[in-house]
Short mmCIF file of C-alpha atoms in Angstrom, two decimals:
data_model
loop_
_atom_site.label_atom_id
_atom_site.label_comp_id
_atom_site.label_asym_id
_atom_site.label_seq_id
_atom_site.Cartn_x
_atom_site.Cartn_y
_atom_site.Cartn_z
CA UNK A 1 -8.51 -30.24 -35.13
CA UNK A 2 -5.56 -30.06 -33.83
CA UNK A 3 -5.48 -26.52 -32.14
CA UNK A 4 -1.82 -24.72 -33.71
CA UNK A 5 1.41 -24.44 -31.23
CA UNK A 6 1.70 -20.80 -30.54
CA UNK A 7 5.56 -19.87 -30.14
CA UNK A 8 7.25 -17.62 -27.58
CA UNK A 9 9.80 -15.02 -28.07
CA UNK A 10 11.07 -13.41 -25.24
CA UNK A 11 11.36 -9.81 -23.96
CA UNK A 12 14.36 -7.77 -22.44
CA UNK A 13 12.39 -7.15 -19.24
CA UNK A 14 10.59 -9.07 -18.11
CA UNK A 15 12.57 -12.70 -19.27
CA UNK A 16 10.04 -15.17 -21.57
CA UNK A 17 6.55 -13.87 -21.82
CA UNK A 18 3.72 -15.39 -23.88
CA UNK A 19 3.09 -13.40 -27.50
CA UNK A 20 2.26 -15.56 -30.28
CA UNK A 21 4.27 -14.78 -33.10
CA UNK A 22 3.33 -17.06 -35.26
CA UNK A 23 0.31 -20.70 -36.74
CA UNK A 24 2.55 -23.38 -36.78
CA UNK A 25 0.47 -26.09 -38.16
CA UNK A 26 2.69 -29.00 -36.92
CA UNK A 27 -0.04 -31.87 -38.29
CA UNK A 28 -0.74 -30.66 -41.82
CA UNK A 29 -0.34 -32.93 -44.66
CA UNK A 30 0.52 -31.85 -47.43
CA UNK A 31 -2.29 -30.39 -49.68
CA UNK A 32 -2.60 -29.69 -53.42
CA UNK A 33 -3.19 -31.44 -56.22
CA UNK A 34 -1.24 -32.18 -60.27
CA UNK A 35 -2.77 -32.82 -63.27
CA UNK A 36 -0.97 -35.66 -65.14
CA UNK A 37 0.42 -35.40 -68.95
CA UNK A 38 -0.97 -36.61 -72.11
CA UNK A 39 -4.88 -35.85 -70.93
CA UNK A 40 -6.61 -35.48 -74.28
CA UNK A 41 -10.01 -33.62 -72.13
CA UNK A 42 -11.98 -32.49 -75.20
CA UNK A 43 -11.57 -35.67 -76.81
CA UNK A 44 -12.74 -37.89 -74.16
CA UNK A 45 -16.02 -40.15 -74.49
CA UNK A 46 -16.03 -40.50 -70.64
CA UNK A 47 -15.26 -38.04 -67.54
CA UNK A 48 -15.88 -39.47 -64.35
CA UNK A 49 -14.93 -38.20 -60.33
CA UNK A 50 -14.12 -40.00 -57.42
CA UNK A 51 -14.27 -37.97 -53.69
CA UNK A 52 -13.04 -39.88 -50.71
CA UNK A 53 -14.10 -37.30 -47.67
CA UNK A 54 -11.98 -39.02 -44.57
CA UNK A 55 -11.30 -38.33 -41.40
CA UNK A 56 -8.06 -36.04 -42.16
CA UNK A 57 -8.44 -35.45 -45.46
CA UNK A 58 -10.57 -35.18 -49.06
CA UNK A 59 -9.57 -36.15 -51.60
CA UNK A 60 -11.07 -35.55 -55.49
CA UNK A 61 -9.83 -37.31 -58.89
CA UNK A 62 -10.19 -37.14 -62.73
CA UNK A 63 -11.10 -40.16 -65.05
CA UNK A 64 -10.62 -40.11 -68.86
CA UNK A 65 -11.78 -43.12 -70.30
CA UNK A 66 -11.07 -45.24 -68.20
CA UNK A 67 -7.82 -43.70 -66.88
CA UNK A 68 -6.27 -41.02 -64.04
CA UNK A 69 -5.89 -37.70 -65.43
CA UNK A 70 -6.50 -35.36 -62.33
CA UNK A 71 -6.71 -35.37 -58.85
CA UNK A 72 -6.57 -32.92 -56.00
CA UNK A 73 -6.33 -33.46 -51.78
CA UNK A 74 -7.41 -30.79 -49.23
CA UNK A 75 -8.00 -31.15 -45.59
CA UNK A 76 -10.85 -31.67 -43.87
CA UNK A 77 -13.46 -29.61 -42.78
CA UNK A 78 -16.06 -30.28 -40.62
CA UNK A 79 -18.61 -29.97 -42.46
CA UNK A 80 -18.49 -32.91 -45.37
CA UNK A 81 -20.79 -32.06 -47.86
CA UNK A 82 -18.77 -28.39 -48.03
CA UNK A 83 -15.16 -30.45 -48.16
CA UNK A 84 -16.67 -32.21 -51.02
CA UNK A 85 -17.76 -29.03 -52.99
CA UNK A 86 -13.90 -27.76 -52.16
CA UNK A 87 -11.87 -30.92 -53.31
CA UNK A 88 -14.52 -30.68 -56.33
CA UNK A 89 -13.82 -27.42 -57.11
CA UNK A 90 -10.41 -27.26 -56.52
CA UNK A 91 -9.63 -30.12 -59.25
CA UNK A 92 -11.69 -27.98 -61.78
CA UNK A 93 -9.65 -24.95 -60.98
CA UNK A 94 -7.22 -27.26 -62.03
CA UNK A 95 -8.90 -29.11 -65.34
CA UNK A 96 -10.35 -25.85 -66.48
CA UNK A 97 -13.57 -28.24 -66.85
CA UNK A 98 -17.32 -26.97 -65.34
CA UNK A 99 -19.14 -29.63 -63.44
CA UNK A 100 -20.87 -29.83 -66.45
CA UNK A 101 -18.60 -31.77 -68.45
CA UNK A 102 -18.65 -34.10 -65.83
CA UNK A 103 -20.80 -37.14 -66.62
CA UNK A 104 -21.06 -39.64 -63.38
CA UNK A 105 -19.43 -38.37 -59.53
CA UNK A 106 -19.06 -41.80 -56.85
CA UNK A 107 -18.51 -40.74 -53.10
CA UNK A 108 -16.83 -42.50 -50.86
CA UNK A 109 -14.87 -42.34 -47.54
CA UNK A 110 -16.68 -41.87 -43.87
CA UNK A 111 -18.42 -39.00 -45.82
CA UNK A 112 -19.32 -40.52 -48.55
CA UNK A 113 -23.31 -40.49 -48.28
CA UNK A 114 -22.99 -37.24 -47.45
CA UNK A 115 -21.71 -35.53 -51.22
CA UNK A 116 -23.77 -34.01 -52.41
CA UNK A 117 -23.02 -34.07 -56.67
CA UNK A 118 -22.48 -37.88 -56.30
CA UNK A 119 -24.55 -40.54 -58.28
CA UNK A 120 -23.41 -43.31 -56.25
CA UNK A 121 -21.78 -44.14 -52.93
CA UNK A 122 -19.26 -46.79 -52.61
CA UNK A 123 -17.56 -48.17 -49.48
CA UNK A 124 -13.91 -47.26 -49.37
CA UNK A 125 -13.35 -50.69 -48.83
CA UNK A 126 -14.43 -51.71 -52.59
CA UNK A 127 -12.52 -48.39 -54.16
CA UNK A 128 -8.94 -48.68 -52.14
CA UNK A 129 -9.23 -52.37 -54.09
CA UNK A 130 -9.87 -50.78 -57.40
CA UNK A 131 -7.68 -47.51 -57.04
CA UNK A 132 -5.33 -50.05 -55.49
CA UNK A 133 -5.33 -52.26 -58.41
CA UNK A 134 -5.40 -49.96 -61.26
CA UNK A 135 -2.08 -48.38 -59.13
CA UNK A 136 -0.41 -51.58 -58.30
CA UNK A 137 -1.02 -53.62 -61.18
CA UNK A 138 -3.03 -56.36 -61.56
CA UNK A 139 -0.73 -58.99 -59.69
CA UNK A 140 -2.45 -57.17 -55.74
CA UNK A 141 -3.88 -59.35 -53.43
CA UNK A 142 -3.18 -57.85 -50.10
CA UNK A 143 -3.66 -54.27 -49.62
CA UNK A 144 -2.60 -52.31 -45.77
CA UNK A 145 -4.66 -48.67 -46.19
CA UNK A 146 -2.91 -46.74 -43.46
CA UNK A 147 -5.89 -43.50 -43.37
CA UNK A 148 -6.71 -41.20 -41.16
CA UNK A 149 -9.48 -42.94 -38.62
CA UNK A 150 -8.44 -46.12 -38.95
CA UNK A 151 -6.22 -49.52 -40.81
CA UNK A 152 -7.74 -51.48 -43.22
CA UNK A 153 -6.29 -54.82 -44.19
CA UNK A 154 -7.87 -55.64 -47.53
CA UNK A 155 -7.25 -58.95 -49.83
CA UNK A 156 -8.41 -58.75 -53.46
CA UNK A 157 -8.81 -61.10 -56.47
CA UNK A 158 -7.42 -60.56 -60.02
CA UNK A 159 -9.92 -57.36 -60.92
CA UNK A 160 -9.64 -55.69 -58.41
CA UNK A 161 -12.55 -56.94 -56.37
CA UNK A 162 -12.18 -57.71 -52.71
CA UNK A 163 -12.37 -61.15 -51.34
CA UNK A 164 -11.59 -60.35 -47.39
CA UNK A 165 -10.36 -57.31 -45.07
CA UNK A 166 -10.03 -56.63 -41.52
CA UNK A 167 -10.45 -53.47 -39.75
CA UNK A 168 -8.91 -51.57 -36.89
CA UNK A 169 -11.47 -48.51 -36.01
CA UNK A 170 -10.97 -49.05 -32.74
CA UNK A 171 -8.17 -46.54 -31.23
CA UNK A 172 -6.38 -43.47 -33.49
CA UNK A 173 -3.07 -45.23 -32.91
CA UNK A 174 -1.27 -46.79 -36.30
CA UNK A 175 -3.37 -44.37 -38.26
CA UNK A 176 -2.83 -40.30 -39.64
CA UNK A 177 -4.61 -39.43 -36.57
CA UNK A 178 -1.87 -40.97 -33.94
CA UNK A 179 0.96 -39.52 -36.07
CA UNK A 180 -0.47 -35.86 -36.13
CA UNK A 181 -0.84 -36.19 -31.42
CA UNK A 182 3.05 -36.73 -31.90
CA UNK A 183 4.06 -34.44 -34.47
CA UNK A 184 2.20 -31.66 -32.53
CA UNK A 185 3.89 -33.04 -29.49
CA UNK A 186 7.67 -32.78 -30.39
CA UNK A 187 7.07 -29.87 -32.88
CA UNK A 188 8.35 -31.24 -35.89
CA UNK A 189 6.20 -31.43 -39.72
CA UNK A 190 4.42 -34.47 -39.86
CA UNK A 191 5.30 -34.84 -43.45
CA UNK A 192 9.45 -34.86 -41.81
CA UNK A 193 8.50 -37.85 -39.34
CA UNK A 194 9.62 -40.67 -41.67
CA UNK A 195 12.84 -39.70 -42.40
CA UNK A 196 13.95 -38.21 -39.14
CA UNK A 197 13.32 -41.48 -37.78
CA UNK A 198 16.01 -43.24 -39.44
CA UNK A 199 18.39 -40.73 -38.02
CA UNK A 200 19.33 -42.82 -34.94
CA UNK A 201 22.52 -44.28 -34.05
CA UNK A 202 20.39 -47.75 -33.33
CA UNK A 203 16.47 -48.15 -33.27
CA UNK A 204 15.26 -47.83 -29.75
CA UNK A 205 11.81 -50.48 -28.15
CA UNK A 206 8.89 -49.20 -29.36
CA UNK A 207 6.50 -47.32 -26.85
CA UNK A 208 5.11 -49.83 -24.76
CA UNK A 209 1.31 -48.44 -25.21
CA UNK A 210 -0.40 -47.72 -28.99
CA UNK A 211 -2.89 -45.97 -27.29
CA UNK A 212 -2.70 -42.10 -28.55
CA UNK A 213 -3.10 -40.79 -25.11
CA UNK A 214 -0.76 -43.25 -23.18
CA UNK A 215 1.45 -42.44 -26.43
CA UNK A 216 2.00 -39.26 -25.56
CA UNK A 217 2.24 -39.15 -22.11
CA UNK A 218 5.34 -41.70 -22.69
CA UNK A 219 6.57 -39.80 -25.15
CA UNK A 220 6.67 -37.06 -23.05
CA UNK A 221 8.66 -39.05 -20.40
CA UNK A 222 10.99 -39.99 -23.05
CA UNK A 223 12.14 -36.01 -23.73
CA UNK A 224 12.25 -35.57 -19.80
CA UNK A 225 14.57 -38.74 -19.41
CA UNK A 226 17.55 -36.48 -22.54
CA UNK A 227 15.60 -39.27 -25.21
CA UNK A 228 15.91 -37.00 -28.89
CA UNK A 229 13.75 -36.22 -30.57
CA UNK A 230 13.99 -38.83 -33.69
CA UNK A 231 14.50 -41.10 -30.62
CA UNK A 232 10.79 -41.22 -29.20
CA UNK A 233 9.83 -40.70 -33.08
CA UNK A 234 11.57 -43.94 -33.95
CA UNK A 235 9.98 -45.50 -31.04
CA UNK A 236 6.59 -44.25 -31.78
CA UNK A 237 7.15 -45.24 -35.85
CA UNK A 238 7.87 -48.30 -34.40
CA UNK A 239 4.56 -49.08 -32.14
CA UNK A 240 2.64 -48.49 -35.29
CA UNK A 241 4.43 -50.71 -37.89
CA UNK A 242 4.07 -53.51 -35.14
CA UNK A 243 0.19 -52.66 -34.83
CA UNK A 244 -1.19 -52.24 -38.96
CA UNK A 245 1.74 -55.14 -38.98
CA UNK A 246 -0.30 -57.50 -36.37
CA UNK A 247 -3.51 -57.14 -38.27
CA UNK A 248 -1.82 -58.17 -41.78
CA UNK A 249 -0.91 -61.06 -39.86
CA UNK A 250 -4.07 -61.49 -39.13
CA UNK A 251 -6.01 -62.40 -42.60
CA UNK A 252 -2.18 -63.24 -44.42
CA UNK A 253 -0.33 -61.17 -46.52
CA UNK A 254 -0.57 -62.74 -49.84
CA UNK A 255 2.04 -61.41 -52.76
CA UNK A 256 1.92 -58.82 -54.16
CA UNK A 257 1.67 -55.94 -51.63
CA UNK A 258 0.33 -52.82 -51.85
CA UNK A 259 0.08 -49.69 -49.62
CA UNK A 260 -2.32 -46.64 -49.62
CA UNK A 261 -4.18 -44.16 -47.27
CA UNK A 262 -1.83 -40.77 -46.47
CA UNK A 263 0.28 -42.98 -44.13
CA UNK A 264 1.91 -45.00 -47.05
CA UNK A 265 4.08 -41.71 -47.50
CA UNK A 266 6.13 -42.60 -43.75
CA UNK A 267 8.78 -44.40 -45.45
CA UNK A 268 9.19 -44.66 -41.32
CA UNK A 269 6.42 -46.31 -40.82
CA UNK A 270 6.66 -48.41 -44.39
CA UNK A 271 10.21 -49.65 -43.82
CA UNK A 272 9.55 -51.37 -40.85
CA UNK A 273 6.39 -52.92 -41.58
CA UNK A 274 8.91 -54.48 -44.60
CA UNK A 275 11.31 -56.10 -42.09
CA UNK A 276 8.33 -57.58 -39.98
CA UNK A 277 6.36 -58.81 -42.42
CA UNK A 278 9.49 -59.99 -44.12
CA UNK A 279 7.62 -58.29 -47.74
CA UNK A 280 9.06 -55.22 -49.93
CA UNK A 281 5.60 -53.19 -50.76
CA UNK A 282 5.02 -52.44 -54.53
CA UNK A 283 6.31 -49.50 -55.15
CA UNK A 284 3.56 -47.10 -57.19
CA UNK A 285 4.36 -43.79 -60.16
CA UNK A 286 1.31 -42.63 -58.46
CA UNK A 287 0.18 -40.43 -54.97
CA UNK A 288 -1.07 -43.59 -53.02
CA UNK A 289 -3.24 -40.98 -50.92
CA UNK A 290 -5.42 -40.96 -53.42
CA UNK A 291 -6.46 -44.57 -54.03
CA UNK A 292 -9.63 -44.15 -52.55
CA UNK A 293 -10.57 -41.49 -54.71
CA UNK A 294 -9.13 -42.76 -57.77
CA UNK A 295 -11.14 -46.15 -56.87
CA UNK A 296 -14.03 -44.35 -56.88
CA UNK A 297 -13.74 -42.45 -60.59
CA UNK A 298 -12.95 -45.94 -62.38
CA UNK A 299 -16.24 -47.61 -60.40
CA UNK A 300 -18.09 -44.09 -61.82
CA UNK A 301 -16.11 -45.04 -65.23
CA UNK A 302 -17.96 -48.44 -64.84
CA UNK A 303 -21.29 -47.41 -64.00
CA UNK A 304 -21.46 -44.88 -66.53
CA UNK A 305 -20.57 -47.39 -69.02
CA UNK A 306 -23.49 -49.90 -67.82
CA UNK A 307 -25.97 -47.09 -67.99
CA UNK A 308 -25.18 -45.86 -71.65
CA UNK A 309 -25.00 -49.40 -72.19
CA UNK A 310 -28.46 -49.85 -71.70
#
């Protein structure tokens, strides 16, 4: 987890000295949850839970009779079981349910095997496929999952079943981790980077190296040359967009196209990807960051129905 930044304030006696004033976590993504309206908890036949323990965030999603009902997102800690438990506890507080009322739980994400209360673990690729199918509809065929640690290009059929996929997990560039590094460097909240990438006079060239370490060094060099923070942000967003677009070009983009993961909320990345590929991503009324956990909850619903039918 990136370290917090310390702000300094001047003193009258000796110019500026280092005084810890407050902690600013520029890298921190939005946390919290939501309960959807019109959910009949008490009359439900099946209440299932999906837990996605990722490298940056952990999501818990509740489905009632196969429909999205509530979700909760937290920062992933050093301990995967503890993160899974915390995500679930936050969701239970939101809904007023107890763990005994949840009939089946599926874990997914990098920490899926460390969800102590899950009956089954399913890969995040399969879960994102099913989650995107629910969010975007049966016409979705290509998914770009931009997570904290990797990017995936995924093909699914009309039922949400994965037919092909391609992954980049060799470098943090093009991922949430990479964006956090740049946010910390520039002292700009990571949630504001997308909008600020368009607050420029013209599109700058992309940073020449997508490796986060070298991109950070290049960003620092551009700042010393007089570039504004927004121009540096736009340059990095362009580089990220080109990197993940190259991944999609390798697997091929079949209509319709849907984007999941935390970076899917970054309009600066999404619009540039659309521009490079010449394809518009489908919009969704749902929070696309929870697609993996939603898919896990839907898998749990399918498994529960199969179990009950004998």
